[in-house]
Amino acid sequence: RKEVEQDPGPFNVPEGATVAFNCTYSNSASQSFFWYRQDCRKEPKLLMSVYSSGNEDGRFTAQLNRASQYISLLIRDSKLSDSATYLCVAHDYKLSFGAGTTVTVRA
Amino acid sequence: EAQVTQNPRYLITVTGKKLTVTCSQNMNHEYMSWYRQDPGLGLRQIYYSMNVEVTDKGDVPEGYKVSRKEKRNFPLILESPSPNQTSLYFCASSNREVATEAFFGQGTRLTVV
């Protein structure tokens, strides 16, 4: 079983829509979690860290549920520029990446 | 400027010809790792290193070697490349503290014919 699993999508949404997706992790010892964004096979870049209390950064909200071992990302008021692959990361002593969720925002 | 530098960015080579992809970071990070990315499979870890002279296998280490003689460098070595190693490779570094961000190199597109 992979350490981090994501719904690959694709999620195809109109501009202005809200889109949300989850990622599950298998290692209960994982201590930190992140969402990275990757554009067209360029290098991944940090989107946001994920905290137990949930955190928000503009139109993006991340949530961590330790009991069920999943992380979520919600994007409100989607923009065309949000089209990308979103990678979920669990960090214990090494970084474990999910395969990514593809989001396409259409005009 | 904080960065992770990979070279080369693009490489086409022939089966069996040894090659090295270099990775260097200027942030004094202890942790470095190599990933390969293939369509539909996401980022898969090849090897990682927690510090100088400490390396460990990731999920897909077969056919690869690494070394960590200095903190800043973490080269990936393909002793005898094969076509199934055609992929997009990323090097990453971070502090060992788990709450810190990982920084990625720009990637190396390798084709083995």
PDB file of N, CA, C and O in Angstrom, chain A residues 33-80:
ATOM      1  N   PHE A  33       2.504  17.792   7.403  1.00  0.00           N
ATOM      2  CA  PHE A  33       1.824  17.565   6.137  1.00  0.00           C
ATOM      3  C   PHE A  33       1.827  18.853   5.328  1.00  0.00           C
ATOM      4  O   PHE A  33       1.767  19.954   5.875  1.00  0.00           O
ATOM      5  N   PHE A  34       1.898  18.676   4.021  1.00  0.00           N
ATOM      6  CA  PHE A  34       1.986  19.829   3.139  1.00  0.00           C
ATOM      7  C   PHE A  34       1.185  19.573   1.875  1.00  0.00           C
ATOM      8  O   PHE A  34       0.992  18.429   1.466  1.00  0.00           O
ATOM      9  N   TRP A  35       0.803  20.638   1.240  1.00  0.00           N
ATOM     10  CA  TRP A  35       0.303  20.589  -0.133  1.00  0.00           C
ATOM     11  C   TRP A  35       1.299  21.331  -1.014  1.00  0.00           C
ATOM     12  O   TRP A  35       1.690  22.464  -0.705  1.00  0.00           O
ATOM     13  N   TYR A  36       1.709  20.661  -2.097  1.00  0.00           N
ATOM     14  CA  TYR A  36       2.576  21.274  -3.094  1.00  0.00           C
ATOM     15  C   TYR A  36       1.780  21.397  -4.389  1.00  0.00           C
ATOM     16  O   TYR A  36       0.879  20.602  -4.672  1.00  0.00           O
ATOM     17  N   ARG A  37       2.193  22.360  -5.185  1.00  0.00           N
ATOM     18  CA  ARG A  37       1.586  22.558  -6.488  1.00  0.00           C
ATOM     19  C   ARG A  37       2.651  22.291  -7.534  1.00  0.00           C
ATOM     20  O   ARG A  37       3.809  22.716  -7.403  1.00  0.00           O
ATOM     21  N   GLN A  38       2.244  21.570  -8.612  1.00  0.00           N
ATOM     22  CA  GLN A  38       3.183  21.315  -9.701  1.00  0.00           C
ATOM     23  C   GLN A  38       2.521  21.692 -11.020  1.00  0.00           C
ATOM     24  O   GLN A  38       1.420  21.220 -11.331  1.00  0.00           O
ATOM     25  N   ASP A  39       3.206  22.525 -11.778  1.00  0.00           N
ATOM     26  CA  ASP A  39       2.727  22.941 -13.091  1.00  0.00           C
ATOM     27  C   ASP A  39       3.475  22.186 -14.168  1.00  0.00           C
ATOM     28  O   ASP A  39       4.707  22.218 -14.189  1.00  0.00           O
ATOM     29  N   CYS A  40       2.712  21.495 -15.022  1.00  0.00           N
ATOM     30  CA  CYS A  40       3.237  20.938 -16.275  1.00  0.00           C
ATOM     31  C   CYS A  40       4.645  20.336 -16.152  1.00  0.00           C
ATOM     32  O   CYS A  40       5.551  20.733 -16.870  1.00  0.00           O
ATOM     33  N   ARG A  41       4.828  19.425 -15.181  1.00  0.00           N
ATOM     34  CA  ARG A  41       6.083  18.706 -14.988  1.00  0.00           C
ATOM     35  C   ARG A  41       7.274  19.623 -14.700  1.00  0.00           C
ATOM     36  O   ARG A  41       8.413  19.288 -14.990  1.00  0.00           O
ATOM     37  N   LYS A  42       6.978  20.776 -14.121  1.00  0.00           N
ATOM     38  CA  LYS A  42       8.041  21.602 -13.543  1.00  0.00           C
ATOM     39  C   LYS A  42       8.239  21.143 -12.104  1.00  0.00           C
ATOM     40  O   LYS A  42       7.548  20.249 -11.625  1.00  0.00           O
ATOM     41  N   GLU A  43       9.187  21.769 -11.408  1.00  0.00           N
ATOM     42  CA  GLU A  43       9.424  21.334 -10.043  1.00  0.00           C
ATOM     43  C   GLU A  43       8.254  21.690  -9.135  1.00  0.00           C
ATOM     44  O   GLU A  43       7.640  22.757  -9.288  1.00  0.00           O
ATOM     45  N   PRO A  44       7.924  20.807  -8.190  1.00  0.00           N
ATOM     46  CA  PRO A  44       6.865  21.121  -7.225  1.00  0.00           C
ATOM     47  C   PRO A  44       7.254  22.312  -6.349  1.00  0.00           C
ATOM     48  O   PRO A  44       8.422  22.476  -6.009  1.00  0.00           O
ATOM     49  N   LYS A  45       6.252  23.087  -5.992  1.00  0.00           N
ATOM     50  CA  LYS A  45       6.491  24.229  -5.102  1.00  0.00           C
ATOM     51  C   LYS A  45       5.467  24.203  -3.977  1.00  0.00           C
ATOM     52  O   LYS A  45       4.309  23.834  -4.190  1.00  0.00           O
ATOM     53  N   LEU A  46       5.924  24.608  -2.800  1.00  0.00           N
ATOM     54  CA  LEU A  46       5.055  24.561  -1.631  1.00  0.00           C
ATOM     55  C   LEU A  46       3.856  25.482  -1.810  1.00  0.00           C
ATOM     56  O   LEU A  46       4.007  26.657  -2.133  1.00  0.00           O
ATOM     57  N   LEU A  47       2.674  24.925  -1.602  1.00  0.00           N
ATOM     58  CA  LEU A  47       1.449  25.718  -1.608  1.00  0.00           C
ATOM     59  C   LEU A  47       1.131  26.140  -0.179  1.00  0.00           C
ATOM     60  O   LEU A  47       0.937  27.316   0.111  1.00  0.00           O
ATOM     61  N   MET A  48       1.042  25.160   0.706  1.00  0.00           N
ATOM     62  CA  MET A  48       0.796  25.482   2.108  1.00  0.00           C
ATOM     63  C   MET A  48       1.076  24.285   2.995  1.00  0.00           C
ATOM     64  O   MET A  48       1.017  23.141   2.562  1.00  0.00           O
ATOM     65  N   SER A  49       1.385  24.600   4.239  1.00  0.00           N
ATOM     66  CA  SER A  49       1.498  23.573   5.267  1.00  0.00           C
ATOM     67  C   SER A  49       0.107  23.265   5.792  1.00  0.00           C
ATOM     68  O   SER A  49      -0.830  24.056   5.612  1.00  0.00           O
ATOM     69  N   VAL A  50      -0.026  22.125   6.437  1.00  0.00           N
ATOM     70  CA  VAL A  50      -1.331  21.710   6.937  1.00  0.00           C
ATOM     71  C   VAL A  50      -1.228  21.489   8.431  1.00  0.00           C
ATOM     72  O   VAL A  50      -0.382  20.720   8.885  1.00  0.00           O
ATOM     73  N   TYR A  51      -2.079  22.131   9.188  1.00  0.00           N
ATOM     74  CA  TYR A  51      -2.051  22.023  10.638  1.00  0.00           C
ATOM     75  C   TYR A  51      -3.327  21.370  11.135  1.00  0.00           C
ATOM     76  O   TYR A  51      -4.359  21.413  10.484  1.00  0.00           O
ATOM     77  N   SER A  52      -3.242  20.783  12.314  1.00  0.00           N
ATOM     78  CA  SER A  52      -4.394  20.066  12.890  1.00  0.00           C
ATOM     79  C   SER A  52      -5.604  20.957  13.012  1.00  0.00           C
ATOM     80  O   SER A  52      -6.744  20.509  12.834  1.00  0.00           O
ATOM     81  N   SER A  53      -5.364  22.205  13.300  1.00  0.00           N
ATOM     82  CA  SER A  53      -6.495  23.120  13.499  1.00  0.00           C
ATOM     83  C   SER A  53      -7.079  23.598  12.176  1.00  0.00           C
ATOM     84  O   SER A  53      -8.087  24.289  12.150  1.00  0.00           O
ATOM     85  N   GLY A  54      -6.443  23.226  11.087  1.00  0.00           N
ATOM     86  CA  GLY A  54      -6.887  23.727   9.790  1.00  0.00           C
ATOM     87  C   GLY A  54      -6.283  25.091   9.544  1.00  0.00           C
ATOM     88  O   GLY A  54      -6.045  25.846  10.475  1.00  0.00           O
ATOM     89  N   ASN A  55      -5.986  25.396   8.324  1.00  0.00           N
ATOM     90  CA  ASN A  55      -5.432  26.702   8.028  1.00  0.00           C
ATOM     91  C   ASN A  55      -5.880  27.170   6.656  1.00  0.00           C
ATOM     92  O   ASN A  55      -6.230  26.379   5.788  1.00  0.00           O
ATOM     93  N   GLU A  56      -5.871  28.475   6.531  1.00  0.00           N
ATOM     94  CA  GLU A  56      -6.415  29.104   5.345  1.00  0.00           C
ATOM     95  C   GLU A  56      -5.379  30.067   4.786  1.00  0.00           C
ATOM     96  O   GLU A  56      -4.662  30.729   5.546  1.00  0.00           O
ATOM     97  N   ASP A  57      -5.273  30.108   3.479  1.00  0.00           N
ATOM     98  CA  ASP A  57      -4.372  31.055   2.837  1.00  0.00           C
ATOM     99  C   ASP A  57      -5.106  31.597   1.622  1.00  0.00           C
ATOM    100  O   ASP A  57      -5.123  30.959   0.575  1.00  0.00           O
ATOM    101  N   GLY A  58      -5.753  32.723   1.818  1.00  0.00           N
ATOM    102  CA  GLY A  58      -6.537  33.286   0.726  1.00  0.00           C
ATOM    103  C   GLY A  58      -7.688  32.371   0.354  1.00  0.00           C
ATOM    104  O   GLY A  58      -8.533  32.049   1.190  1.00  0.00           O
ATOM    105  N   ARG A  59      -7.706  31.896  -0.879  1.00  0.00           N
ATOM    106  CA  ARG A  59      -8.806  31.052  -1.359  1.00  0.00           C
ATOM    107  C   ARG A  59      -8.586  29.571  -1.053  1.00  0.00           C
ATOM    108  O   ARG A  59      -9.425  28.750  -1.400  1.00  0.00           O
ATOM    109  N   PHE A  60      -7.488  29.260  -0.434  1.00  0.00           N
ATOM    110  CA  PHE A  60      -7.126  27.869  -0.164  1.00  0.00           C
ATOM    111  C   PHE A  60      -7.287  27.556   1.324  1.00  0.00           C
ATOM    112  O   PHE A  60      -6.841  28.315   2.172  1.00  0.00           O
ATOM    113  N   THR A  61      -7.925  26.422   1.592  1.00  0.00           N
ATOM    114  CA  THR A  61      -8.082  25.953   2.967  1.00  0.00           C
ATOM    115  C   THR A  61      -7.609  24.513   3.051  1.00  0.00           C
ATOM    116  O   THR A  61      -8.017  23.669   2.245  1.00  0.00           O
ATOM    117  N   ALA A  62      -6.748  24.246   4.022  1.00  0.00           N
ATOM    118  CA  ALA A  62      -6.244  22.890   4.236  1.00  0.00           C
ATOM    119  C   ALA A  62      -6.693  22.407   5.601  1.00  0.00           C
ATOM    120  O   ALA A  62      -6.803  23.187   6.544  1.00  0.00           O
ATOM    121  N   GLN A  63      -6.969  21.124   5.655  1.00  0.00           N
ATOM    122  CA  GLN A  63      -7.439  20.532   6.914  1.00  0.00           C
ATOM    123  C   GLN A  63      -6.745  19.197   7.124  1.00  0.00           C
ATOM    124  O   GLN A  63      -6.479  18.465   6.159  1.00  0.00           O
ATOM    125  N   LEU A  64      -6.461  18.898   8.378  1.00  0.00           N
ATOM    126  CA  LEU A  64      -5.846  17.623   8.730  1.00  0.00           C
ATOM    127  C   LEU A  64      -6.763  16.899   9.699  1.00  0.00           C
ATOM    128  O   LEU A  64      -7.202  17.479  10.687  1.00  0.00           O
ATOM    129  N   ASN A  65      -7.031  15.645   9.422  1.00  0.00           N
ATOM    130  CA  ASN A  65      -7.810  14.809  10.335  1.00  0.00           C
ATOM    131  C   ASN A  65      -6.942  13.628  10.732  1.00  0.00           C
ATOM    132  O   ASN A  65      -6.797  12.657   9.986  1.00  0.00           O
ATOM    133  N   ARG A  66      -6.330  13.735  11.908  1.00  0.00           N
ATOM    134  CA  ARG A  66      -5.392  12.689  12.349  1.00  0.00           C
ATOM    135  C   ARG A  66      -6.116  11.386  12.676  1.00  0.00           C
ATOM    136  O   ARG A  66      -5.581  10.308  12.448  1.00  0.00           O
ATOM    137  N   ALA A  67      -7.306  11.483  13.192  1.00  0.00           N
ATOM    138  CA  ALA A  67      -8.040  10.271  13.580  1.00  0.00           C
ATOM    139  C   ALA A  67      -8.312   9.386  12.359  1.00  0.00           C
ATOM    140  O   ALA A  67      -8.178   8.161  12.406  1.00  0.00           O
ATOM    141  N   SER A  68      -8.686  10.020  11.256  1.00  0.00           N
ATOM    142  CA  SER A  68      -8.990   9.279  10.028  1.00  0.00           C
ATOM    143  C   SER A  68      -7.824   9.265   9.056  1.00  0.00           C
ATOM    144  O   SER A  68      -7.910   8.670   7.982  1.00  0.00           O
ATOM    145  N   GLN A  69      -6.760   9.945   9.425  1.00  0.00           N
ATOM    146  CA  GLN A  69      -5.539   9.981   8.618  1.00  0.00           C
ATOM    147  C   GLN A  69      -5.795  10.475   7.197  1.00  0.00           C
ATOM    148  O   GLN A  69      -5.448   9.809   6.210  1.00  0.00           O
ATOM    149  N   TYR A  70      -6.402  11.636   7.126  1.00  0.00           N
ATOM    150  CA  TYR A  70      -6.515  12.253   5.810  1.00  0.00           C
ATOM    151  C   TYR A  70      -6.296  13.757   5.908  1.00  0.00           C
ATOM    152  O   TYR A  70      -6.435  14.384   6.946  1.00  0.00           O
ATOM    153  N   ILE A  71      -5.943  14.291   4.744  1.00  0.00           N
ATOM    154  CA  ILE A  71      -5.700  15.725   4.590  1.00  0.00           C
ATOM    155  C   ILE A  71      -6.582  16.200   3.456  1.00  0.00           C
ATOM    156  O   ILE A  71      -6.785  15.468   2.485  1.00  0.00           O
ATOM    157  N   SER A  72      -7.086  17.377   3.564  1.00  0.00           N
ATOM    158  CA  SER A  72      -7.934  17.899   2.500  1.00  0.00           C
ATOM    159  C   SER A  72      -7.437  19.264   2.045  1.00  0.00           C
ATOM    160  O   SER A  72      -6.742  19.977   2.774  1.00  0.00           O
ATOM    161  N   LEU A  73      -7.788  19.584   0.809  1.00  0.00           N
ATOM    162  CA  LEU A  73      -7.517  20.914   0.265  1.00  0.00           C
ATOM    163  C   LEU A  73      -8.773  21.403  -0.422  1.00  0.00           C
ATOM    164  O   LEU A  73      -9.379  20.662  -1.205  1.00  0.00           O
ATOM    165  N   LEU A  74      -9.164  22.612  -0.120  1.00  0.00           N
ATOM    166  CA  LEU A  74     -10.337  23.216  -0.731  1.00  0.00           C
ATOM    167  C   LEU A  74      -9.909  24.508  -1.404  1.00  0.00           C
ATOM    168  O   LEU A  74      -9.180  25.306  -0.804  1.00  0.00           O
ATOM    169  N   ILE A  75     -10.343  24.674  -2.624  1.00  0.00           N
ATOM    170  CA  ILE A  75     -10.041  25.892  -3.381  1.00  0.00           C
ATOM    171  C   ILE A  75     -11.376  26.587  -3.677  1.00  0.00           C
ATOM    172  O   ILE A  75     -12.257  26.017  -4.313  1.00  0.00           O
ATOM    173  N   ARG A  76     -11.489  27.802  -3.182  1.00  0.00           N
ATOM    174  CA  ARG A  76     -12.715  28.590  -3.436  1.00  0.00           C
ATOM    175  C   ARG A  76     -12.492  29.536  -4.596  1.00  0.00           C
ATOM    176  O   ARG A  76     -11.353  29.952  -4.868  1.00  0.00           O
ATOM    177  N   ASP A  77     -13.574  29.907  -5.261  1.00  0.00           N
ATOM    178  CA  ASP A  77     -13.515  30.907  -6.324  1.00  0.00           C
ATOM    179  C   ASP A  77     -12.381  30.594  -7.300  1.00  0.00           C
ATOM    180  O   ASP A  77     -11.478  31.419  -7.523  1.00  0.00           O
ATOM    181  N   SER A  78     -12.415  29.417  -7.879  1.00  0.00           N
ATOM    182  CA  SER A  78     -11.319  28.929  -8.725  1.00  0.00           C
ATOM    183  C   SER A  78     -10.974  29.901  -9.844  1.00  0.00           C
ATOM    184  O   SER A  78     -11.853  30.502 -10.474  1.00  0.00           O
ATOM    185  N   LYS A  79      -9.690  30.030 -10.081  1.00  0.00           N
ATOM    186  CA  LYS A  79      -9.175  30.848 -11.187  1.00  0.00           C
ATOM    187  C   LYS A  79      -8.543  29.933 -12.225  1.00  0.00           C
ATOM    188  O   LYS A  79      -8.109  28.814 -11.911  1.00  0.00           O
ATOM    189  N   LEU A  80      -8.428  30.445 -13.434  1.00  0.00           N
ATOM    190  CA  LEU A  80      -7.766  29.672 -14.483  1.00  0.00           C
ATOM    191  C   LEU A  80      -6.350  29.284 -14.059  1.00  0.00           C
ATOM    192  O   LEU A  80      -5.861  28.190 -14.357  1.00  0.00           O
TER     193      LEU A  80
END
